[in-house]
Amino acid sequence: MAAPQLAIAKAALSASLFRADPISLSRPSVEDFFSLLDTATAQCSRPNVQKCRAWIVEHITPSNARATALGKYLVAFSKSLDNQEATKPSAKRKRLHILYILNDTLHHTVIKQDDKKLEQALQSFIPSLVANAASYRGCPKHARKVEDLVALWEEKAYVSPTLVARLRDALTGGVSGSEDQEPQTALGATSLKIAKDAPFLLPSHHGDTSTPWFDLPASTWLPHLTPNSTKPMLPDLIKPIQLSSGPATKSLTEAVQELLSDVERIFSKGKQHDFSGNDVQQTDTNQLGEMVLLDELTGNVIGGETYYGWSRRFCEKMKERRRKQKLGNGIVDPCTTAAASRTIMLETTLFQQQIGP
């Protein structure tokens, strides 16, 4: 699994930790976990493993969504070790250390807390972790350690009997390191269909009241931005936006459907999707990476937008404003320029927030 998949899994786990499920965590606290995990996999000492386990038990175990995101991240992290440079400890040992961290966490939750929610949430990912660790042939001592660990889980009932059978299969090579992630693709396709057909409902608030102002959606800044003004925003006044909960309006629904179509068009491989029900137009990608619409007869570019960065319409608007300034008295208003810079930064942030949590 390449670095992009690891980055995506890390972003998904971070996003789940930022949500109030049950309590929103700060960015430094989230970064602490990745630091603890890196330290424990590099040096699998008892204190390092216990610190990592304590963090997982406190912040991840109470939430099924966070536990699922953790499983995806651990599989991506374990798989990414194939691409690391020759360092000590080796990828083989680091994969074993991941299982040791998981072992200590399962012991604490299942035996001490009598709680199997974490084990149930990780059932789809543990076989991949075992398969990755057991994928080294010609290493009998290492293989014995992995087998002993699975035997311990079976003896102490850390995992269900059904999962034990899958782990035995993983030890013999019957489960690949990424096999258990394939059903997620089918699940993703089902989710896309549900997103197309389900009614769109507005929440009561946009943003969470327990989230710091700098982690709130960028749209919460809009009420505090004054056009053509250099007055700074006051962080204490940036709050979640209150909405009228209920069915979304037709215009908002169409905008969301158009956004989903754009995202699917970017990430699909040779297959076009249209959530709005309109005919799918012929598209291409130009030298700047923009998705452009082509005339079916002439092949000329007739429109299109880029999902990241500045929109085509915004760039044309800024060019027109600059042209009018030059045609005027030749003096550029610094306040206008500053406002334009803030607008550029805001739109860039808004685009990035579209794919955030």
mmCIF file of C-alpha atoms in Angstrom:
data_model
loop_
_atom_site.group_PDB
_atom_site.id
_atom_site.type_symbol
_atom_site.label_atom_id
_atom_site.label_comp_id
_atom_site.label_asym_id
_atom_site.label_seq_id
_atom_site.Cartn_x
_atom_site.Cartn_y
_atom_site.Cartn_z
ATOM 1 C CA MET A 1 0.000 0.000 0.000
ATOM 2 C CA ALA A 2 1.514 3.252 -1.083
ATOM 3 C CA ALA A 3 1.949 6.406 0.942
ATOM 4 C CA PRO A 4 -1.263 8.061 -0.383
ATOM 5 C CA GLN A 5 -3.407 5.276 1.107
ATOM 6 C CA LEU A 6 -1.647 5.690 4.443
ATOM 7 C CA ALA A 7 -2.221 9.448 4.325
ATOM 8 C CA ILE A 8 -5.908 8.925 3.561
ATOM 9 C CA ALA A 9 -6.288 6.453 6.429
ATOM 10 C CA LYS A 10 -4.501 8.851 8.780
ATOM 11 C CA ALA A 11 -6.749 11.718 7.708
ATOM 12 C CA ALA A 12 -9.857 9.573 8.238
ATOM 13 C CA LEU A 13 -8.728 8.555 11.722
ATOM 14 C CA SER A 14 -7.854 12.149 12.605
ATOM 15 C CA ALA A 15 -11.243 13.346 11.370
ATOM 16 C CA SER A 16 -13.031 10.795 13.560
ATOM 17 C CA LEU A 17 -11.039 11.999 16.564
ATOM 18 C CA PHE A 18 -11.878 15.642 15.869
ATOM 19 C CA ARG A 19 -15.596 14.848 15.976
ATOM 20 C CA ALA A 20 -17.445 14.948 19.287
ATOM 21 C CA ASP A 21 -17.815 11.166 19.452
ATOM 22 C CA PRO A 22 -18.058 11.276 22.399
ATOM 23 C CA ILE A 23 -15.565 14.126 22.985
ATOM 24 C CA SER A 24 -13.720 16.132 20.360
ATOM 25 C CA LEU A 25 -9.939 15.998 20.660
ATOM 26 C CA SER A 26 -7.529 18.805 19.897
ATOM 27 C CA ARG A 27 -5.011 18.530 17.096
ATOM 28 C CA PRO A 28 -2.006 18.231 19.475
ATOM 29 C CA SER A 29 -3.752 15.382 21.299
ATOM 30 C CA VAL A 30 -4.372 13.552 18.022
ATOM 31 C CA GLU A 31 -0.759 14.003 16.983
ATOM 32 C CA ASP A 32 0.270 12.552 20.346
ATOM 33 C CA PHE A 33 -1.323 9.242 19.383
ATOM 34 C CA PHE A 34 0.608 8.915 16.127
ATOM 35 C CA SER A 35 3.781 9.769 18.014
ATOM 36 C CA LEU A 36 3.020 7.132 20.664
ATOM 37 C CA LEU A 37 2.296 4.535 17.981
ATOM 38 C CA ASP A 38 5.516 5.287 16.100
ATOM 39 C CA THR A 39 7.507 5.080 19.321
ATOM 40 C CA ALA A 40 5.910 1.789 20.389
ATOM 41 C CA THR A 41 6.452 0.140 17.002
ATOM 42 C CA ALA A 42 10.057 1.323 16.851
ATOM 43 C CA GLN A 43 10.863 0.355 20.455
ATOM 44 C CA CYS A 44 8.352 -2.157 21.755
ATOM 45 C CA SER A 45 9.094 -1.719 25.445
ATOM 46 C CA ARG A 46 6.481 -2.298 28.109
ATOM 47 C CA PRO A 47 6.081 1.421 29.011
ATOM 48 C CA ASN A 48 5.732 2.431 25.348
ATOM 49 C CA VAL A 49 3.108 -0.222 24.658
ATOM 50 C CA GLN A 50 1.178 0.677 27.807
ATOM 51 C CA LYS A 51 1.107 4.377 26.891
ATOM 52 C CA CYS A 52 -0.199 3.565 23.434
ATOM 53 C CA ARG A 53 -2.784 1.158 24.841
ATOM 54 C CA ALA A 54 -3.954 3.669 27.443
ATOM 55 C CA TRP A 55 -4.505 6.300 24.745
ATOM 56 C CA ILE A 56 -6.527 3.881 22.607
ATOM 57 C CA VAL A 57 -8.651 2.728 25.542
ATOM 58 C CA GLU A 58 -9.417 6.279 26.633
ATOM 59 C CA HIS A 59 -10.083 7.961 23.299
ATOM 60 C CA ILE A 60 -10.921 5.283 20.700
ATOM 61 C CA THR A 61 -12.627 2.374 22.457
ATOM 62 C CA PRO A 62 -15.798 4.341 23.408
ATOM 63 C CA SER A 63 -16.568 5.015 19.724
ATOM 64 C CA ASN A 64 -17.264 2.309 17.148
ATOM 65 C CA ALA A 65 -16.527 4.744 14.307
ATOM 66 C CA ARG A 66 -13.139 5.606 15.785
ATOM 67 C CA ALA A 67 -12.329 1.928 16.330
ATOM 68 C CA THR A 68 -13.119 1.181 12.681
ATOM 69 C CA ALA A 69 -10.954 4.092 11.537
ATOM 70 C CA LEU A 70 -8.158 2.804 13.779
ATOM 71 C CA GLY A 71 -8.377 -0.635 12.168
ATOM 72 C CA LYS A 72 -8.109 0.863 8.690
ATOM 73 C CA TYR A 73 -5.134 2.965 9.732
ATOM 74 C CA LEU A 74 -3.279 0.051 11.345
ATOM 75 C CA VAL A 75 -3.703 -2.047 8.189
ATOM 76 C CA ALA A 76 -2.500 0.841 6.016
ATOM 77 C CA PHE A 77 0.412 1.493 8.371
ATOM 78 C CA SER A 78 1.403 -2.183 8.434
ATOM 79 C CA LYS A 79 1.190 -2.466 4.654
ATOM 80 C CA SER A 80 3.180 0.742 4.094
ATOM 81 C CA LEU A 81 6.170 -0.757 5.890
ATOM 82 C CA ASP A 82 6.961 -2.653 2.681
ATOM 83 C CA ASN A 83 8.119 0.619 1.144
ATOM 84 C CA GLN A 84 10.306 1.834 3.990
ATOM 85 C CA GLU A 85 14.062 2.039 3.670
ATOM 86 C CA ALA A 86 16.302 -0.500 5.387
ATOM 87 C CA THR A 87 16.186 0.705 8.985
ATOM 88 C CA LYS A 88 16.156 -0.813 12.428
ATOM 89 C CA PRO A 89 13.896 -2.256 13.586
ATOM 90 C CA SER A 90 12.929 -3.960 10.350
ATOM 91 C CA ALA A 91 9.461 -3.921 8.815
ATOM 92 C CA LYS A 92 9.065 -7.518 9.983
ATOM 93 C CA ARG A 93 9.575 -6.567 13.617
ATOM 94 C CA LYS A 94 7.432 -3.441 13.366
ATOM 95 C CA ARG A 95 4.518 -5.495 12.055
ATOM 96 C CA LEU A 96 4.939 -7.842 14.984
ATOM 97 C CA HIS A 97 5.047 -4.871 17.351
ATOM 98 C CA ILE A 98 1.698 -3.668 15.981
ATOM 99 C CA LEU A 99 0.228 -7.026 16.983
ATOM 100 C CA TYR A 100 1.774 -6.704 20.449
ATOM 101 C CA ILE A 101 0.105 -3.310 20.904
ATOM 102 C CA LEU A 102 -3.168 -4.820 19.740
ATOM 103 C CA ASN A 103 -2.679 -7.758 22.119
ATOM 104 C CA ASP A 104 -2.220 -5.493 25.131
ATOM 105 C CA THR A 105 -5.254 -3.423 24.138
ATOM 106 C CA LEU A 106 -7.485 -6.483 23.674
ATOM 107 C CA HIS A 107 -6.318 -7.899 27.007
ATOM 108 C CA HIS A 108 -7.289 -4.682 28.761
ATOM 109 C CA THR A 109 -10.681 -4.253 27.082
ATOM 110 C CA VAL A 110 -11.821 -7.893 26.943
ATOM 111 C CA ILE A 111 -10.387 -9.248 30.207
ATOM 112 C CA LYS A 112 -10.171 -6.260 32.540
ATOM 113 C CA GLN A 113 -13.143 -4.250 31.269
ATOM 114 C CA ASP A 114 -15.243 -7.155 29.934
ATOM 115 C CA ASP A 115 -15.911 -5.099 26.812
ATOM 116 C CA LYS A 116 -15.733 -6.706 23.367
ATOM 117 C CA LYS A 117 -16.815 -3.680 21.336
ATOM 118 C CA LEU A 118 -13.261 -2.956 20.188
ATOM 119 C CA GLU A 119 -12.671 -6.575 19.163
ATOM 120 C CA GLN A 120 -15.917 -6.592 17.191
ATOM 121 C CA ALA A 121 -15.035 -3.338 15.426
ATOM 122 C CA LEU A 122 -11.579 -4.657 14.471
ATOM 123 C CA GLN A 123 -12.671 -8.098 13.250
ATOM 124 C CA SER A 124 -12.422 -7.031 9.603
ATOM 125 C CA PHE A 125 -8.851 -5.783 10.026
ATOM 126 C CA ILE A 126 -7.074 -8.158 12.428
ATOM 127 C CA PRO A 127 -6.661 -10.926 9.788
ATOM 128 C CA SER A 128 -4.872 -8.471 7.501
ATOM 129 C CA LEU A 129 -2.533 -7.425 10.315
ATOM 130 C CA VAL A 130 -1.734 -11.074 11.064
ATOM 131 C CA ALA A 131 -1.263 -11.851 7.369
ATOM 132 C CA ASN A 132 1.170 -8.957 6.984
ATOM 133 C CA ALA A 133 3.186 -10.098 9.994
ATOM 134 C CA ALA A 134 3.185 -13.742 8.843
ATOM 135 C CA SER A 135 4.132 -13.005 5.231
ATOM 136 C CA TYR A 136 7.869 -13.612 5.790
ATOM 137 C CA ARG A 137 8.970 -17.057 4.646
ATOM 138 C CA GLY A 138 12.140 -18.639 5.923
ATOM 139 C CA CYS A 139 11.847 -16.948 9.333
ATOM 140 C CA PRO A 140 10.754 -19.767 11.680
ATOM 141 C CA LYS A 141 11.350 -17.826 14.913
ATOM 142 C CA HIS A 142 9.307 -14.893 13.699
ATOM 143 C CA ALA A 143 6.543 -17.188 12.434
ATOM 144 C CA ARG A 144 6.441 -18.951 15.798
ATOM 145 C CA LYS A 145 5.919 -15.625 17.598
ATOM 146 C CA VAL A 146 2.928 -14.776 15.416
ATOM 147 C CA GLU A 147 1.474 -18.279 15.824
ATOM 148 C CA ASP A 148 1.922 -18.135 19.604
ATOM 149 C CA LEU A 149 0.133 -14.803 19.688
ATOM 150 C CA VAL A 150 -2.860 -16.185 17.794
ATOM 151 C CA ALA A 151 -2.875 -19.230 20.091
ATOM 152 C CA LEU A 152 -2.913 -16.910 23.115
ATOM 153 C CA TRP A 153 -5.866 -14.984 21.706
ATOM 154 C CA GLU A 154 -7.728 -18.250 21.217
ATOM 155 C CA GLU A 155 -6.863 -19.545 24.702
ATOM 156 C CA LYS A 156 -7.792 -16.325 26.508
ATOM 157 C CA ALA A 157 -10.819 -15.685 24.252
ATOM 158 C CA TYR A 158 -9.563 -12.257 23.241
ATOM 159 C CA VAL A 159 -11.274 -12.820 19.885
ATOM 160 C CA SER A 160 -14.287 -14.844 18.787
ATOM 161 C CA PRO A 161 -13.913 -18.462 17.560
ATOM 162 C CA THR A 162 -15.009 -17.385 14.084
ATOM 163 C CA LEU A 163 -12.216 -14.837 13.938
ATOM 164 C CA VAL A 164 -9.696 -17.396 15.197
ATOM 165 C CA ALA A 165 -10.428 -19.568 12.157
ATOM 166 C CA ARG A 166 -9.767 -16.604 9.877
ATOM 167 C CA LEU A 167 -6.530 -15.864 11.712
ATOM 168 C CA ARG A 168 -5.397 -19.470 11.222
ATOM 169 C CA ASP A 169 -6.101 -19.029 7.546
ATOM 170 C CA ALA A 170 -4.090 -15.794 7.549
ATOM 171 C CA LEU A 171 -1.116 -17.591 9.098
ATOM 172 C CA THR A 172 -1.016 -20.046 6.209
ATOM 173 C CA GLY A 173 -1.300 -17.337 3.573
ATOM 174 C CA GLY A 174 -5.015 -17.761 2.893
ATOM 175 C CA VAL A 175 -5.671 -14.078 3.595
ATOM 176 C CA SER A 176 -3.642 -11.341 1.939
ATOM 177 C CA GLY A 177 -2.669 -8.165 3.705
ATOM 178 C CA SER A 178 -5.290 -6.173 1.827
ATOM 179 C CA GLU A 179 -7.939 -8.812 1.160
ATOM 180 C CA ASP A 180 -10.212 -7.699 3.949
ATOM 181 C CA GLN A 181 -10.333 -4.222 2.532
ATOM 182 C CA GLU A 182 -11.852 -5.309 -0.767
ATOM 183 C CA PRO A 183 -15.402 -5.549 0.611
ATOM 184 C CA GLN A 184 -15.025 -1.904 1.549
ATOM 185 C CA THR A 185 -14.965 -1.069 -2.169
ATOM 186 C CA ALA A 186 -18.323 -2.711 -2.697
ATOM 187 C CA LEU A 187 -19.571 -1.004 0.429
ATOM 188 C CA GLY A 188 -18.362 2.303 -0.970
ATOM 189 C CA ALA A 189 -20.333 1.755 -4.183
ATOM 190 C CA THR A 190 -23.430 0.990 -2.125
ATOM 191 C CA SER A 191 -22.869 4.135 -0.087
ATOM 192 C CA LEU A 192 -22.682 6.183 -3.278
ATOM 193 C CA LYS A 193 -26.027 4.800 -4.415
ATOM 194 C CA ILE A 194 -27.557 5.576 -1.026
ATOM 195 C CA ALA A 195 -26.158 9.105 -1.209
ATOM 196 C CA LYS A 196 -27.825 9.512 -4.585
ATOM 197 C CA ASP A 197 -31.273 8.376 -3.485
ATOM 198 C CA ALA A 198 -31.470 9.434 0.160
ATOM 199 C CA PRO A 199 -33.178 12.710 1.104
ATOM 200 C CA PHE A 200 -30.839 15.487 2.186
ATOM 201 C CA LEU A 201 -31.447 16.814 5.693
ATOM 202 C CA LEU A 202 -29.953 19.886 7.319
ATOM 203 C CA PRO A 203 -28.473 19.532 10.830
ATOM 204 C CA SER A 204 -29.316 21.987 13.570
ATOM 205 C CA HIS A 205 -25.758 23.372 13.534
ATOM 206 C CA HIS A 206 -22.885 23.504 11.075
ATOM 207 C CA GLY A 207 -19.865 22.781 13.242
ATOM 208 C CA ASP A 208 -19.585 21.428 16.759
ATOM 209 C CA THR A 209 -19.789 23.631 19.834
ATOM 210 C CA SER A 210 -16.938 21.749 21.530
ATOM 211 C CA THR A 211 -14.570 22.249 18.580
ATOM 212 C CA PRO A 212 -11.929 25.025 18.762
ATOM 213 C CA TRP A 213 -12.503 27.925 16.383
ATOM 214 C CA PHE A 214 -9.539 26.997 14.171
ATOM 215 C CA ASP A 215 -10.990 23.508 13.531
ATOM 216 C CA LEU A 216 -14.494 24.731 12.672
ATOM 217 C CA PRO A 217 -15.644 24.694 9.015
ATOM 218 C CA ALA A 218 -14.312 27.673 7.080
ATOM 219 C CA SER A 219 -17.849 28.860 6.362
ATOM 220 C CA THR A 220 -18.137 29.910 10.017
ATOM 221 C CA TRP A 221 -15.741 32.735 9.122
ATOM 222 C CA LEU A 222 -18.074 34.280 6.563
ATOM 223 C CA PRO A 223 -20.187 36.366 8.998
ATOM 224 C CA HIS A 224 -16.984 37.959 10.302
ATOM 225 C CA LEU A 225 -15.419 38.919 6.966
ATOM 226 C CA THR A 226 -15.973 42.527 5.939
ATOM 227 C CA PRO A 227 -15.420 43.273 2.216
ATOM 228 C CA ASN A 228 -12.589 45.708 1.481
ATOM 229 C CA SER A 229 -11.561 45.829 5.130
ATOM 230 C CA THR A 230 -8.345 44.856 6.890
ATOM 231 C CA LYS A 231 -10.068 44.488 10.252
ATOM 232 C CA PRO A 232 -9.006 41.163 11.804
ATOM 233 C CA MET A 233 -11.500 38.530 12.858
ATOM 234 C CA LEU A 234 -12.054 37.903 16.566
ATOM 235 C CA PRO A 235 -11.631 34.180 17.322
ATOM 236 C CA ASP A 236 -14.008 34.332 20.301
ATOM 237 C CA LEU A 237 -16.855 35.315 17.972
ATOM 238 C CA ILE A 238 -16.341 32.443 15.524
ATOM 239 C CA LYS A 239 -19.018 29.930 16.459
ATOM 240 C CA PRO A 240 -20.920 27.087 14.749
ATOM 241 C CA ILE A 241 -23.647 28.323 12.415
ATOM 242 C CA GLN A 242 -27.201 27.638 13.542
ATOM 243 C CA LEU A 243 -29.393 26.142 10.822
ATOM 244 C CA SER A 244 -33.058 25.295 10.432
ATOM 245 C CA SER A 245 -32.947 21.530 10.735
ATOM 246 C CA GLY A 246 -35.086 19.577 8.319
ATOM 247 C CA PRO A 247 -35.261 18.779 4.597
ATOM 248 C CA ALA A 248 -32.845 20.755 2.444
ATOM 249 C CA THR A 249 -34.109 23.101 -0.241
ATOM 250 C CA LYS A 250 -34.082 22.048 -3.871
ATOM 251 C CA SER A 251 -31.233 24.410 -4.764
ATOM 252 C CA LEU A 252 -29.065 23.133 -1.902
ATOM 253 C CA THR A 253 -29.815 19.516 -2.795
ATOM 254 C CA GLU A 254 -28.813 20.129 -6.400
ATOM 255 C CA ALA A 255 -25.577 21.796 -5.263
ATOM 256 C CA VAL A 256 -24.697 18.796 -3.072
ATOM 257 C CA GLN A 257 -25.521 16.355 -5.871
ATOM 258 C CA GLU A 258 -23.340 18.324 -8.261
ATOM 259 C CA LEU A 259 -20.490 18.266 -5.747
ATOM 260 C CA LEU A 260 -20.816 14.485 -5.303
ATOM 261 C CA SER A 261 -20.722 14.055 -9.069
ATOM 262 C CA ASP A 262 -17.558 16.161 -9.296
ATOM 263 C CA VAL A 263 -15.837 14.148 -6.558
ATOM 264 C CA GLU A 264 -16.810 10.824 -8.114
ATOM 265 C CA ARG A 265 -15.678 12.012 -11.531
ATOM 266 C CA ILE A 266 -12.257 12.858 -10.105
ATOM 267 C CA PHE A 267 -11.667 9.616 -8.213
ATOM 268 C CA SER A 268 -13.430 7.078 -10.442
ATOM 269 C CA LYS A 269 -11.310 5.064 -12.852
ATOM 270 C CA GLY A 270 -12.718 5.348 -16.340
ATOM 271 C CA LYS A 271 -16.320 5.376 -15.144
ATOM 272 C CA GLN A 272 -18.553 8.424 -14.995
ATOM 273 C CA HIS A 273 -21.195 8.977 -12.332
ATOM 274 C CA ASP A 274 -23.809 11.691 -12.163
ATOM 275 C CA PHE A 275 -25.783 12.072 -8.944
ATOM 276 C CA SER A 276 -28.020 14.777 -10.363
ATOM 277 C CA GLY A 277 -29.549 12.526 -12.997
ATOM 278 C CA ASN A 278 -28.320 14.643 -15.916
ATOM 279 C CA ASP A 279 -26.523 13.288 -18.950
ATOM 280 C CA VAL A 280 -22.838 12.743 -18.302
ATOM 281 C CA GLN A 281 -20.742 15.079 -20.430
ATOM 282 C CA GLN A 282 -17.446 14.237 -22.056
ATOM 283 C CA THR A 283 -14.568 15.363 -19.862
ATOM 284 C CA ASP A 284 -10.806 15.556 -20.014
ATOM 285 C CA THR A 285 -7.935 16.737 -17.832
ATOM 286 C CA ASN A 286 -5.758 19.617 -18.999
ATOM 287 C CA GLN A 287 -2.096 20.299 -18.240
ATOM 288 C CA LEU A 288 -2.984 21.996 -14.946
ATOM 289 C CA GLY A 289 -4.906 18.984 -13.701
ATOM 290 C CA GLU A 290 -8.279 20.685 -14.164
ATOM 291 C CA MET A 291 -11.328 18.668 -15.170
ATOM 292 C CA VAL A 292 -12.655 20.357 -18.320
ATOM 293 C CA LEU A 293 -15.782 19.776 -20.408
ATOM 294 C CA LEU A 294 -15.277 19.091 -24.097
ATOM 295 C CA ASP A 295 -17.551 19.671 -27.057
ATOM 296 C CA GLU A 296 -18.425 16.226 -28.410
ATOM 297 C CA LEU A 297 -18.194 17.399 -32.025
ATOM 298 C CA THR A 298 -15.215 19.756 -32.064
ATOM 299 C CA GLY A 299 -13.327 18.623 -28.966
ATOM 300 C CA ASN A 300 -12.968 22.239 -27.820
ATOM 301 C CA VAL A 301 -13.029 23.144 -24.132
ATOM 302 C CA ILE A 302 -16.450 24.585 -23.299
ATOM 303 C CA GLY A 303 -16.250 24.677 -19.502
ATOM 304 C CA GLY A 304 -15.191 22.851 -16.389
ATOM 305 C CA GLU A 305 -13.940 23.384 -12.899
ATOM 306 C CA THR A 306 -11.091 22.193 -10.723
ATOM 307 C CA TYR A 307 -12.053 20.610 -7.416
ATOM 308 C CA TYR A 308 -8.962 21.894 -5.627
ATOM 309 C CA GLY A 309 -7.722 25.463 -5.384
ATOM 310 C CA TRP A 310 -9.336 28.369 -7.219
ATOM 311 C CA SER A 311 -12.358 27.946 -9.441
ATOM 312 C CA ARG A 312 -12.278 29.098 -13.050
ATOM 313 C CA ARG A 313 -15.063 31.610 -12.347
ATOM 314 C CA PHE A 314 -13.172 33.042 -9.390
ATOM 315 C CA CYS A 315 -9.976 33.483 -11.424
ATOM 316 C CA GLU A 316 -11.889 35.253 -14.191
ATOM 317 C CA LYS A 317 -13.519 37.528 -11.629
ATOM 318 C CA MET A 318 -10.172 38.476 -10.094
ATOM 319 C CA LYS A 319 -8.630 39.109 -13.525
ATOM 320 C CA GLU A 320 -11.545 41.371 -14.407
ATOM 321 C CA ARG A 321 -11.172 43.289 -11.153
ATOM 322 C CA ARG A 322 -7.468 43.785 -11.794
ATOM 323 C CA ARG A 323 -8.180 44.933 -15.352
ATOM 324 C CA LYS A 324 -10.676 47.528 -14.119
ATOM 325 C CA GLN A 325 -8.186 48.796 -11.566
ATOM 326 C CA LYS A 326 -5.583 49.307 -14.277
ATOM 327 C CA LEU A 327 -8.081 51.116 -16.486
ATOM 328 C CA GLY A 328 -8.982 53.462 -13.631
ATOM 329 C CA ASN A 329 -6.671 56.020 -12.140
ATOM 330 C CA GLY A 330 -3.792 53.594 -12.017
ATOM 331 C CA ILE A 331 -3.810 53.426 -8.216
ATOM 332 C CA VAL A 332 -4.568 50.103 -6.597
ATOM 333 C CA ASP A 333 -6.499 50.292 -3.337
ATOM 334 C CA PRO A 334 -4.482 48.352 -0.736
ATOM 335 C CA CYS A 335 -7.661 47.486 1.170
ATOM 336 C CA THR A 336 -9.169 45.960 -1.958
ATOM 337 C CA THR A 337 -6.002 43.990 -2.607
ATOM 338 C CA ALA A 338 -5.944 42.719 0.975
ATOM 339 C CA ALA A 339 -9.601 41.718 0.755
ATOM 340 C CA ALA A 340 -8.917 39.882 -2.491
ATOM 341 C CA SER A 341 -6.063 37.987 -0.847
ATOM 342 C CA ARG A 342 -8.304 36.978 2.034
ATOM 343 C CA THR A 343 -10.989 35.907 -0.411
ATOM 344 C CA ILE A 344 -8.497 33.709 -2.257
ATOM 345 C CA MET A 345 -7.387 32.086 0.987
ATOM 346 C CA LEU A 346 -10.987 31.575 2.083
ATOM 347 C CA GLU A 347 -12.078 29.943 -1.161
ATOM 348 C CA THR A 348 -9.074 27.621 -1.083
ATOM 349 C CA THR A 349 -9.948 26.640 2.482
ATOM 350 C CA LEU A 350 -13.599 26.122 1.577
ATOM 351 C CA PHE A 351 -12.649 23.746 -1.220
ATOM 352 C CA GLN A 352 -10.455 21.759 1.146
ATOM 353 C CA GLN A 353 -13.238 21.646 3.730
ATOM 354 C CA GLN A 354 -15.580 20.087 1.163
ATOM 355 C CA ILE A 355 -13.779 16.739 1.556
ATOM 356 C CA GLY A 356 -13.191 17.082 5.272
ATOM 357 C CA PRO A 357 -15.241 15.561 8.072
#
